[in-house]
XYZ file of C-alpha atoms in Angstrom:
677
model
C 213.138 71.009 103.670
C 210.765 70.845 106.601
C 210.389 73.146 109.538
C 211.471 70.674 112.177
C 215.027 70.881 110.902
C 215.363 74.238 112.659
C 215.105 72.480 115.998
C 218.620 71.049 115.484
C 221.202 73.775 116.044
C 223.662 72.307 113.544
C 226.650 73.750 115.400
C 228.196 70.455 116.429
C 227.462 71.015 120.093
C 226.325 67.976 122.039
C 224.825 70.075 124.821
C 221.086 70.447 124.039
C 220.762 73.262 126.546
C 222.989 75.518 124.446
C 221.227 77.213 121.561
C 224.475 78.446 120.062
C 224.204 80.605 116.970
C 220.989 78.968 115.833
C 218.750 81.234 117.895
C 216.596 78.277 118.951
C 215.096 78.053 122.428
C 217.079 75.699 124.643
C 215.848 72.115 124.241
C 216.674 71.463 127.891
C 214.220 74.143 128.894
C 211.613 72.766 126.518
C 212.122 69.209 127.735
C 211.364 70.158 131.346
C 208.468 72.495 130.587
C 205.118 70.704 130.972
C 203.261 73.540 129.246
C 203.787 76.978 127.774
C 203.371 79.443 130.636
C 203.969 83.139 131.164
C 207.175 82.293 132.973
C 208.436 80.327 129.967
C 207.667 83.237 127.688
C 209.459 85.738 129.905
C 212.533 83.580 130.489
C 212.995 81.888 127.121
C 210.779 83.736 124.655
C 212.090 86.211 122.074
C 210.222 88.647 119.781
C 208.799 87.226 116.579
C 210.942 89.454 114.372
C 214.095 88.308 116.136
C 213.097 84.644 115.893
C 212.531 84.924 112.132
C 215.853 86.655 111.612
C 217.700 83.996 113.597
C 216.042 81.208 111.651
C 216.983 82.842 108.348
C 220.559 83.253 109.574
C 220.734 79.604 110.559
C 219.288 78.506 107.212
C 221.863 80.584 105.348
C 224.615 78.870 107.320
C 223.316 75.563 105.968
C 223.946 76.621 102.346
C 226.499 73.833 101.900
C 223.824 71.257 102.700
C 220.782 72.858 101.109
C 222.601 74.083 97.959
C 220.913 77.460 98.239
C 217.362 76.076 98.087
C 214.510 77.777 99.872
C 213.052 75.987 102.897
C 209.685 74.299 102.569
C 207.597 74.051 105.726
C 205.522 71.022 106.710
C 202.916 71.622 109.412
C 200.246 69.600 111.167
C 197.115 71.324 109.865
C 196.832 74.809 108.425
C 196.034 76.789 111.562
C 199.648 77.350 112.580
C 200.475 79.155 109.315
C 197.168 80.728 108.293
C 195.698 81.566 111.689
C 198.824 82.257 113.764
C 202.044 83.151 111.971
C 200.756 85.317 109.127
C 198.094 87.268 111.093
C 200.550 87.928 113.912
C 203.270 89.083 111.512
C 200.754 91.370 109.781
C 199.620 92.902 113.080
C 203.240 93.607 114.005
C 204.124 94.957 110.529
C 206.650 92.178 109.968
C 207.319 91.396 106.323
C 207.835 87.663 105.996
C 210.174 86.235 103.324
C 208.460 84.814 100.272
C 209.060 81.164 101.177
C 206.774 81.611 104.206
C 203.868 81.808 101.755
C 204.215 78.117 100.831
C 203.811 75.097 103.069
C 202.640 71.491 103.084
C 199.727 70.323 105.178
C 200.806 66.949 106.553
C 197.206 65.862 107.019
C 196.266 66.491 103.393
C 199.404 64.808 102.077
C 198.769 61.796 104.309
C 195.219 61.427 102.978
C 196.473 61.849 99.404
C 199.230 59.281 99.874
C 197.254 56.540 101.573
C 193.737 57.305 100.276
C 192.484 57.526 103.819
C 188.867 58.543 104.243
C 189.313 60.025 107.693
C 188.249 63.544 108.533
C 191.059 66.087 108.337
C 189.685 67.893 111.393
C 190.145 64.779 113.562
C 193.214 63.327 111.870
C 196.366 63.999 113.876
C 199.943 62.855 114.172
C 199.031 60.180 116.715
C 196.479 58.653 114.328
C 199.136 58.606 111.597
C 201.553 56.783 113.888
C 198.850 54.265 114.755
C 198.221 53.725 111.037
C 201.905 52.878 110.571
C 202.106 50.918 113.812
C 204.923 53.149 115.021
C 205.447 54.111 118.676
C 205.233 57.715 119.792
C 208.291 59.562 121.026
C 208.674 59.390 124.799
C 212.132 60.850 125.318
C 211.086 64.489 124.905
C 208.352 66.707 126.203
C 206.502 69.801 125.077
C 206.411 70.471 121.302
C 209.738 68.693 120.735
C 207.831 65.410 121.073
C 205.278 66.546 118.484
C 208.000 67.547 116.044
C 209.852 64.252 116.447
C 206.653 62.338 115.748
C 206.114 64.416 112.602
C 209.668 63.615 111.481
C 208.964 59.899 111.831
C 205.734 60.191 109.822
C 207.370 62.238 107.041
C 210.296 59.829 106.739
C 207.898 56.894 106.469
C 205.852 58.672 103.775
C 208.988 59.483 101.757
C 210.119 55.871 102.142
C 206.763 54.740 100.744
C 207.349 56.917 97.661
C 205.296 60.018 98.457
C 206.500 63.322 96.987
C 205.594 66.645 98.605
C 204.908 68.466 95.342
C 201.674 70.463 95.745
C 202.226 73.049 98.472
C 199.534 75.229 99.976
C 199.789 78.868 98.866
C 199.013 81.957 100.943
C 197.967 84.928 98.808
C 199.313 88.206 100.135
C 197.971 90.555 97.446
C 194.239 90.997 96.906
C 193.653 90.678 93.174
C 190.900 92.765 91.565
C 188.065 91.029 89.784
C 184.678 91.687 88.211
C 181.473 90.007 89.322
C 178.328 89.931 87.187
C 174.721 89.463 88.218
C 174.578 86.134 86.369
C 177.520 84.617 88.227
C 176.886 81.846 90.736
C 178.563 82.186 94.122
C 178.774 79.291 96.567
C 176.882 80.003 99.770
C 179.628 78.266 101.767
C 182.321 80.732 100.678
C 180.927 84.104 101.846
C 181.040 85.890 105.204
C 179.702 89.225 106.399
C 182.011 91.456 108.459
C 180.441 94.106 110.722
C 181.862 96.920 112.785
C 184.463 98.045 110.243
C 185.840 101.577 110.459
C 184.041 103.679 107.865
C 187.339 104.676 106.215
C 188.568 101.072 105.824
C 189.326 99.883 102.289
C 189.331 96.487 100.631
C 193.050 96.177 101.358
C 192.409 96.771 105.060
C 189.797 94.017 105.076
C 192.118 91.649 103.211
C 194.795 92.442 105.782
C 192.344 91.562 108.569
C 191.915 88.129 106.934
C 195.648 87.748 106.227
C 196.600 84.106 105.816
C 193.292 83.234 104.132
C 192.840 83.378 100.374
C 190.175 85.845 99.265
C 188.763 85.325 95.769
C 189.499 87.832 93.006
C 187.413 90.919 93.653
C 186.110 89.141 96.732
C 185.720 92.180 99.007
C 182.450 94.093 98.575
C 181.983 97.161 100.777
C 178.328 97.783 101.639
C 176.903 101.270 101.140
C 174.044 103.076 102.873
C 171.099 104.561 100.920
C 173.036 107.850 100.932
C 175.912 106.142 99.121
C 178.301 106.087 102.078
C 180.002 103.097 103.639
C 178.061 101.695 106.573
C 180.781 99.644 108.271
C 179.886 96.303 106.692
C 181.492 94.210 103.981
C 180.881 90.900 102.250
C 183.993 88.773 101.716
C 184.201 85.839 99.328
C 186.857 83.137 99.850
C 188.182 80.549 97.431
C 186.631 77.585 99.260
C 184.653 76.497 102.298
C 187.769 75.608 104.305
C 189.006 79.201 104.233
C 185.475 80.493 104.990
C 185.330 78.309 108.106
C 188.693 79.623 109.281
C 187.461 83.187 108.667
C 184.486 82.591 110.974
C 186.943 81.808 113.776
C 188.170 85.407 113.599
C 184.883 86.602 115.044
C 185.551 89.555 117.385
C 189.199 89.832 116.421
C 190.467 93.397 116.336
C 191.134 95.807 113.504
C 192.974 98.572 115.260
C 190.913 99.526 118.304
C 187.686 97.977 116.990
C 186.666 94.353 117.107
C 185.006 92.929 114.018
C 182.081 90.551 113.938
C 182.151 87.812 111.312
C 179.004 85.911 110.311
C 177.949 83.555 107.569
C 176.412 85.089 104.451
C 174.911 83.772 101.229
C 176.056 84.002 97.648
C 172.943 86.020 96.813
C 174.006 88.643 99.338
C 177.385 88.980 97.658
C 175.891 89.174 94.153
C 173.403 91.791 95.331
C 176.258 94.055 96.414
C 179.117 93.234 94.046
C 177.276 92.109 90.922
C 176.739 94.492 88.034
C 175.159 94.611 84.591
C 176.632 97.836 83.233
C 178.712 97.291 80.104
C 180.406 100.641 80.657
C 181.532 99.573 84.126
C 182.760 96.218 82.818
C 184.853 97.907 80.134
C 186.199 100.397 82.675
C 187.195 97.730 85.199
C 188.778 95.483 82.550
C 191.710 97.832 81.956
C 193.892 96.016 84.484
C 194.324 98.766 87.053
C 195.999 97.952 90.327
C 194.145 100.605 92.363
C 190.779 102.370 92.031
C 190.210 105.766 93.667
C 186.772 107.271 94.199
C 186.321 111.043 93.883
C 183.403 112.766 95.593
C 182.294 116.400 95.504
C 183.206 117.178 91.887
C 181.634 120.192 90.166
C 178.705 119.099 88.026
C 180.357 120.502 84.900
C 183.705 118.785 85.570
C 185.294 116.914 82.651
C 187.994 114.238 82.442
C 190.665 116.765 81.453
C 190.203 118.631 84.738
C 190.553 115.372 86.665
C 193.846 114.590 84.902
C 195.162 118.074 85.654
C 194.092 117.677 89.288
C 196.278 114.583 89.757
C 199.197 115.907 87.692
C 199.499 119.132 89.679
C 201.084 119.752 93.062
C 204.178 118.377 94.722
C 203.220 114.706 94.173
C 202.023 114.359 90.577
C 200.727 110.989 89.422
C 199.520 109.540 86.148
C 196.025 108.181 85.558
C 195.906 104.853 83.730
C 194.953 105.275 80.034
C 194.435 109.023 80.385
C 190.838 110.170 79.986
C 189.675 106.569 79.476
C 190.751 105.879 83.047
C 188.119 108.273 84.443
C 184.507 107.152 84.861
C 181.862 109.713 85.894
C 178.768 108.548 87.759
C 175.595 109.932 86.198
C 171.892 109.749 86.904
C 169.463 108.014 84.513
C 168.712 111.365 82.835
C 172.419 111.990 82.196
C 172.991 114.573 84.921
C 176.192 114.390 86.944
C 176.180 113.234 90.555
C 179.538 114.726 91.536
C 181.193 111.300 91.847
C 183.835 109.663 89.666
C 186.210 106.690 89.706
C 189.837 106.877 88.564
C 192.240 104.042 87.688
C 195.928 103.870 88.627
C 198.439 101.326 87.375
C 200.719 101.187 90.428
C 200.368 101.280 94.167
C 202.858 104.159 94.335
C 200.630 106.305 92.114
C 197.643 105.570 94.330
C 199.514 106.746 97.434
C 200.364 110.018 95.694
C 196.782 110.398 94.495
C 195.272 109.887 97.948
C 197.605 112.556 99.345
C 195.518 115.112 97.395
C 192.510 114.462 99.623
C 190.514 117.704 100.106
C 192.441 119.581 97.436
C 190.272 121.825 95.278
C 188.995 121.818 91.715
C 187.784 125.337 91.176
C 186.036 126.388 94.380
C 185.100 122.875 95.539
C 187.258 120.601 97.673
C 187.426 116.983 96.537
C 187.216 113.923 98.781
C 189.296 110.901 97.767
C 188.822 107.308 98.920
C 190.326 104.018 97.935
C 187.640 101.979 96.207
C 186.947 98.485 94.876
C 185.437 96.928 91.780
C 182.405 95.923 93.842
C 181.879 99.516 94.969
C 182.056 100.728 91.365
C 179.356 98.235 90.402
C 177.227 99.120 93.411
C 177.385 102.881 92.878
C 176.628 102.612 89.154
C 173.726 100.226 89.779
C 172.129 102.687 92.178
C 172.807 105.738 90.050
C 171.329 104.224 86.888
C 168.286 102.747 88.627
C 165.354 105.162 88.090
C 163.526 103.657 91.069
C 166.383 104.364 93.432
C 165.579 107.299 95.710
C 168.423 108.687 97.797
C 167.128 110.560 100.812
C 169.129 113.352 102.419
C 170.649 112.443 105.754
C 168.083 112.932 108.548
C 168.707 115.380 111.401
C 170.273 114.059 114.539
C 166.996 114.332 116.441
C 165.439 111.615 114.253
C 168.238 109.116 114.737
C 167.561 106.035 116.877
C 169.544 105.378 120.028
C 173.101 104.418 119.235
C 173.758 100.714 119.336
C 176.794 99.214 120.953
C 179.706 98.609 118.638
C 178.373 95.223 117.599
C 174.735 94.427 116.960
C 173.046 92.578 119.792
C 172.543 88.880 119.280
C 169.461 87.920 117.310
C 166.978 85.098 117.731
C 163.713 84.268 119.468
C 165.254 82.641 122.554
C 164.465 84.785 125.572
C 167.974 84.545 126.958
C 168.425 88.300 127.444
C 167.232 90.888 129.968
C 166.538 94.585 129.576
C 167.357 97.060 132.354
C 165.501 100.378 132.471
C 165.844 103.328 134.824
C 169.608 103.177 135.327
C 171.412 106.281 136.605
C 173.087 108.085 133.737
C 176.443 107.735 135.500
C 176.121 103.953 135.908
C 178.887 101.825 134.413
C 179.199 98.134 133.628
C 180.670 97.375 137.043
C 177.664 98.993 138.729
C 175.344 96.806 136.667
C 177.290 93.698 137.641
C 177.042 94.715 141.292
C 173.294 95.237 140.921
C 172.873 91.824 139.276
C 174.486 90.131 142.269
C 174.732 86.373 141.959
C 173.103 86.497 138.523
C 176.175 88.210 137.089
C 177.954 84.860 136.907
C 175.424 83.797 134.231
C 176.288 86.697 131.903
C 178.076 85.639 128.723
C 181.450 87.088 127.797
C 181.092 90.773 126.788
C 177.354 90.411 127.308
C 176.601 93.795 128.936
C 175.584 96.403 126.349
C 174.983 100.008 127.384
C 172.537 101.977 125.225
C 173.262 105.567 124.221
C 171.068 108.178 122.589
C 171.745 109.952 119.300
C 173.951 112.521 121.034
C 176.148 109.796 122.518
C 174.811 110.241 126.061
C 173.637 107.329 128.267
C 169.930 106.643 127.863
C 169.450 104.895 131.210
C 168.957 101.491 129.608
C 171.100 98.420 129.090
C 170.749 94.963 127.587
C 172.398 91.876 129.048
C 172.922 88.524 127.351
C 172.542 85.552 129.699
C 173.753 82.013 129.161
C 170.241 80.508 129.071
C 166.549 81.345 129.169
C 166.308 80.034 132.717
C 169.021 82.430 133.866
C 167.276 85.356 132.163
C 163.927 84.426 133.747
C 165.447 84.104 137.218
C 167.230 87.430 136.862
C 164.101 89.260 135.659
C 162.005 87.718 138.428
C 164.352 88.340 141.334
C 165.885 91.700 140.371
C 162.800 93.516 139.020
C 162.107 96.735 140.975
C 165.186 96.279 143.129
C 167.173 99.376 144.053
C 170.548 100.402 142.664
C 172.488 102.753 144.938
C 174.898 105.048 143.129
C 176.478 107.644 145.392
C 173.582 109.500 146.983
C 171.132 108.299 144.350
C 168.800 105.410 144.983
C 166.974 104.236 141.863
C 164.750 101.227 141.460
C 165.478 99.342 138.260
C 163.013 97.638 135.960
C 164.210 94.276 134.656
C 162.432 92.486 131.798
C 163.149 89.211 130.055
C 163.429 89.517 126.273
C 164.968 87.951 123.196
C 167.672 89.125 120.831
C 165.073 90.075 118.217
C 163.183 92.139 120.797
C 166.382 94.010 121.600
C 167.130 94.790 117.984
C 163.586 95.985 117.271
C 163.480 98.262 120.315
C 166.948 99.686 119.737
C 166.429 100.446 116.063
C 162.961 101.919 116.596
C 161.475 99.607 113.968
C 158.506 98.735 116.216
C 157.173 100.002 119.491
C 157.588 97.802 122.572
C 154.454 96.068 123.870
C 152.299 98.325 125.975
C 152.329 97.591 129.689
C 150.646 99.099 132.695
C 152.270 102.366 133.687
C 154.554 102.121 136.685
C 154.298 104.973 139.178
C 157.205 106.289 141.143
C 157.005 105.994 144.945
C 154.705 108.684 146.325
C 152.866 109.365 143.062
C 149.084 109.640 143.471
C 146.874 107.341 141.508
C 145.024 108.880 138.596
C 141.642 107.459 139.689
C 139.564 109.021 142.461
C 138.302 106.832 145.310
C 134.934 105.223 144.866
C 133.654 106.768 148.113
C 133.991 110.345 146.855
C 130.561 112.001 147.227
C 131.465 115.607 146.427
C 130.947 117.069 142.973
C 133.658 115.686 140.694
C 135.909 117.793 138.521
C 134.526 118.742 135.122
C 134.926 115.997 132.603
C 137.689 116.940 130.168
C 136.982 116.964 126.496
C 137.813 113.528 125.085
C 140.992 113.512 123.050
C 140.439 112.131 119.564
C 143.071 109.445 119.190
C 143.942 108.538 115.618
C 143.564 104.966 114.564
C 146.603 103.004 115.553
C 148.754 102.275 112.585
C 150.262 98.795 112.424
C 153.987 98.898 113.036
C 156.096 98.664 109.921
C 157.638 95.265 109.287
C 161.033 94.901 110.904
C 163.699 95.725 108.383
C 167.308 94.616 108.439
C 169.497 96.662 110.753
C 171.610 97.848 107.859
C 168.543 99.184 105.901
C 168.842 102.831 106.971
C 166.345 103.968 104.309
C 163.488 101.897 105.747
C 164.495 102.880 109.281
C 164.309 106.604 108.490
C 160.853 106.212 106.911
C 159.535 104.322 109.935
C 160.872 106.945 112.326
C 159.400 109.797 110.259
C 155.939 108.189 110.347
C 156.165 107.690 114.103
C 157.284 111.281 114.612
C 154.315 112.679 112.623
C 151.861 110.513 114.561
C 153.374 111.532 117.896
C 153.246 115.243 117.011
C 149.567 114.959 116.059
C 148.707 113.283 119.351
C 150.616 115.901 121.346
C 148.857 118.767 119.544
C 145.419 117.244 120.168
C 146.217 116.623 123.816
C 147.345 120.232 124.275
C 144.153 121.544 122.655
C 142.002 119.344 124.883
C 143.884 120.462 127.989
C 143.445 124.140 127.058
C 139.687 123.635 126.586
C 139.440 121.875 129.945
C 141.255 124.757 131.650
C 138.832 127.285 130.107
C 135.843 125.281 131.345
C 137.339 125.084 134.829
C 137.950 128.851 134.850
C 134.270 129.469 134.095
C 133.273 127.100 136.872
C 135.474 128.885 139.414
C 134.153 132.273 138.301
C 130.637 131.014 138.913
C 131.588 129.822 142.380
C 133.313 133.087 143.312
C 130.908 135.665 141.834
C 127.446 134.110 142.555
C 127.046 133.916 146.355
C 124.022 132.331 147.930
C 121.077 134.893 148.232
C 120.211 133.676 151.735
C 123.613 134.308 153.213
C 125.961 137.281 153.052
C 128.920 135.267 154.359
C 130.681 133.311 151.620
C 131.694 130.308 153.615
C 133.469 127.430 151.913
C 130.505 125.167 152.604
C 128.038 127.477 150.852
C 130.411 127.872 147.903
C 130.667 124.130 147.430
C 126.905 123.757 147.765
C 126.388 126.395 145.087
C 128.846 124.634 142.851
C 127.041 121.351 143.388
C 123.698 122.985 142.580
C 125.123 124.580 139.466
C 126.450 121.262 138.199
C 129.275 120.745 135.719
C 129.814 123.615 133.282
C 128.897 123.234 129.656
C 130.534 124.608 126.535
C 127.790 127.318 126.202
C 128.682 130.939 127.061
C 127.762 131.920 130.679
C 126.342 135.452 131.174
C 126.610 137.218 134.567
C 124.596 140.269 135.764
C 126.364 141.902 138.741
C 125.490 145.184 140.543
C 128.175 147.818 141.074
C 128.873 146.769 144.648
C 129.380 143.185 143.603
C 131.627 144.365 140.781
C 133.817 146.150 143.295
C 133.981 142.956 145.311
C 135.081 141.199 142.137
C 138.371 143.062 142.332
C 138.942 141.716 145.844
C 138.427 138.097 144.831
C 141.988 136.823 145.552
C 141.197 136.568 149.271
C 138.080 134.530 148.630
C 139.943 132.405 146.107
C 142.550 131.550 148.684
C 139.848 130.471 151.106
C 138.134 128.454 148.395
C 141.399 126.824 147.377
C 142.081 125.850 150.987
C 138.637 124.338 151.288
C 138.916 122.433 148.012
C 142.317 121.095 148.988
C 140.697 119.542 152.055
C 137.657 118.242 150.196
C 139.104 117.250 146.806
C 142.722 116.166 147.438
C 143.170 114.955 143.855
C 142.306 118.017 141.760
C 143.359 121.287 143.487
C 146.576 121.882 141.553
C 145.000 120.956 138.242
C 142.037 123.297 138.824
C 143.797 126.420 140.016
C 146.937 126.562 137.865
C 145.215 127.856 134.761
C 142.845 130.135 136.707
C 145.641 131.842 138.627
C 147.552 132.502 135.432
C 144.505 134.163 133.892
C 143.550 136.198 136.991
C 147.118 137.182 137.926
C 146.899 135.568 141.383
């Protein structure tokens, strides 16, 4: 039986506007509706659950005609069943009857029946009618016309002897499977999903791709160097057709998060899910329905304690095959890691087992997570690899700025701009207002705010434009323009960049190209005028700058281990430069103190009045101070005057501020701290 039969109420009524007990939307309304609008949905639409129940009720009323057979749906292409009905029912927690898992693709059956070499993606009902030389229905409108045309095509195919015998199947349950390192995986069957919640399991990922058939053991959760899930997964489908439909779910939502879906290679999947351990293969071949990972076990824990842990409490459960259903993860030298995997035969047992999350064995609380065969292989491969080094998690201060939820687009096309100097309170709407007419060239969801490791705004943002020309025009016309936020007025730096530049800057893998320092309005230049004829300030001790190390090669964004090493090297280099700069500044302050002491305590012998002019002349005659120790011989009277130096220092400071407008603050700060002025 085909789906279009449900468009006929079957109640004997000749009035097409009356749906009767069939629960079908009025054909009169459909005939006059040129398109599906919000008004149509509000006036004639019903909830999906109610529509399914009414269809099942109508089908049951046809038992005298159908002889109790299950309906078989025929659809034009697979999108309506795989991409619409099943995902929507899953999102709304609607359990579809079993016969909704089988359907016939009219396009495939047409090609099979008539050996047509046309492309399925372009083959439609109208092309089928043209092949038969049949006219299209003109009496109806909306989807009633499409259904009537499908009826005509199906009747013609049945008349020509075609039998609809090989239905398409939608797998609801994700079957476990084992993948070895020697297995070949088609590159056209694998996708990479990013942005997953860290607590998501393989069943959650399979539910996200509901309607598409995932291969056995086809969900591989990616782990960080610390052995924790990093929000990515590799998914393997049964064929390229299902992989292509999975790519169309890019940025669909899992709960409150949207998931990015990209192409991946078979080597990527084998690298994560493949294993060579015979012990793991024997463990995973026991036919368990669910695998649970235990973390935080005592190092001396044995399988008997694990069995007692799950058999105790208010919800006891049985481990599959007893002690043989427990696999401890050990290091190459045989020491325990505190992790283990446990097998359960039924889904009900797994639910009871996971309810013991954070219960204790001895004095240690145990963490429980639903796991996969790929995760078992991945954890054992890392644990038994003597070259694998697991670093402890770095402190928060070493973390790079937090990325937006999804990784910025990659590539060398300079179709992006970088904004720097934003107010910390600025939001996306303020950025759009600042962009002005250029905001119309921003791609959908193309504004990405950047946050630091503490989750606070960093004052930067990246924007994806629709072309390189748009990015260039925006960077040229909006650079150093002012953004007004409340009482704040900040000028914003706008640079053109590429997706790769964004990723490298955000992850801290390389340093951005050095540019000339930009001074805020009113900041004095660091170079003195060329016309300055007075004695210059003492030359500071040159700071020894270590040889610049080449930046580490950019590593993949999900390689946290390489990222931590690169950040640690940069932190050590930065600390060394800061320490050397501080030492040089302290030495310069000491030299300047000696110079001021010479000016204040050695008056000119030909004059008893210490005028500012004579003091400067003496300083010019003395020249710049050296690093040798200066010795002073002062009589008692001059020593008493030494204690009254603050007044002379104030006069000297006033004079120097008029003569040397660049250096007064730098010269006197350290001296006043030492002299208590």
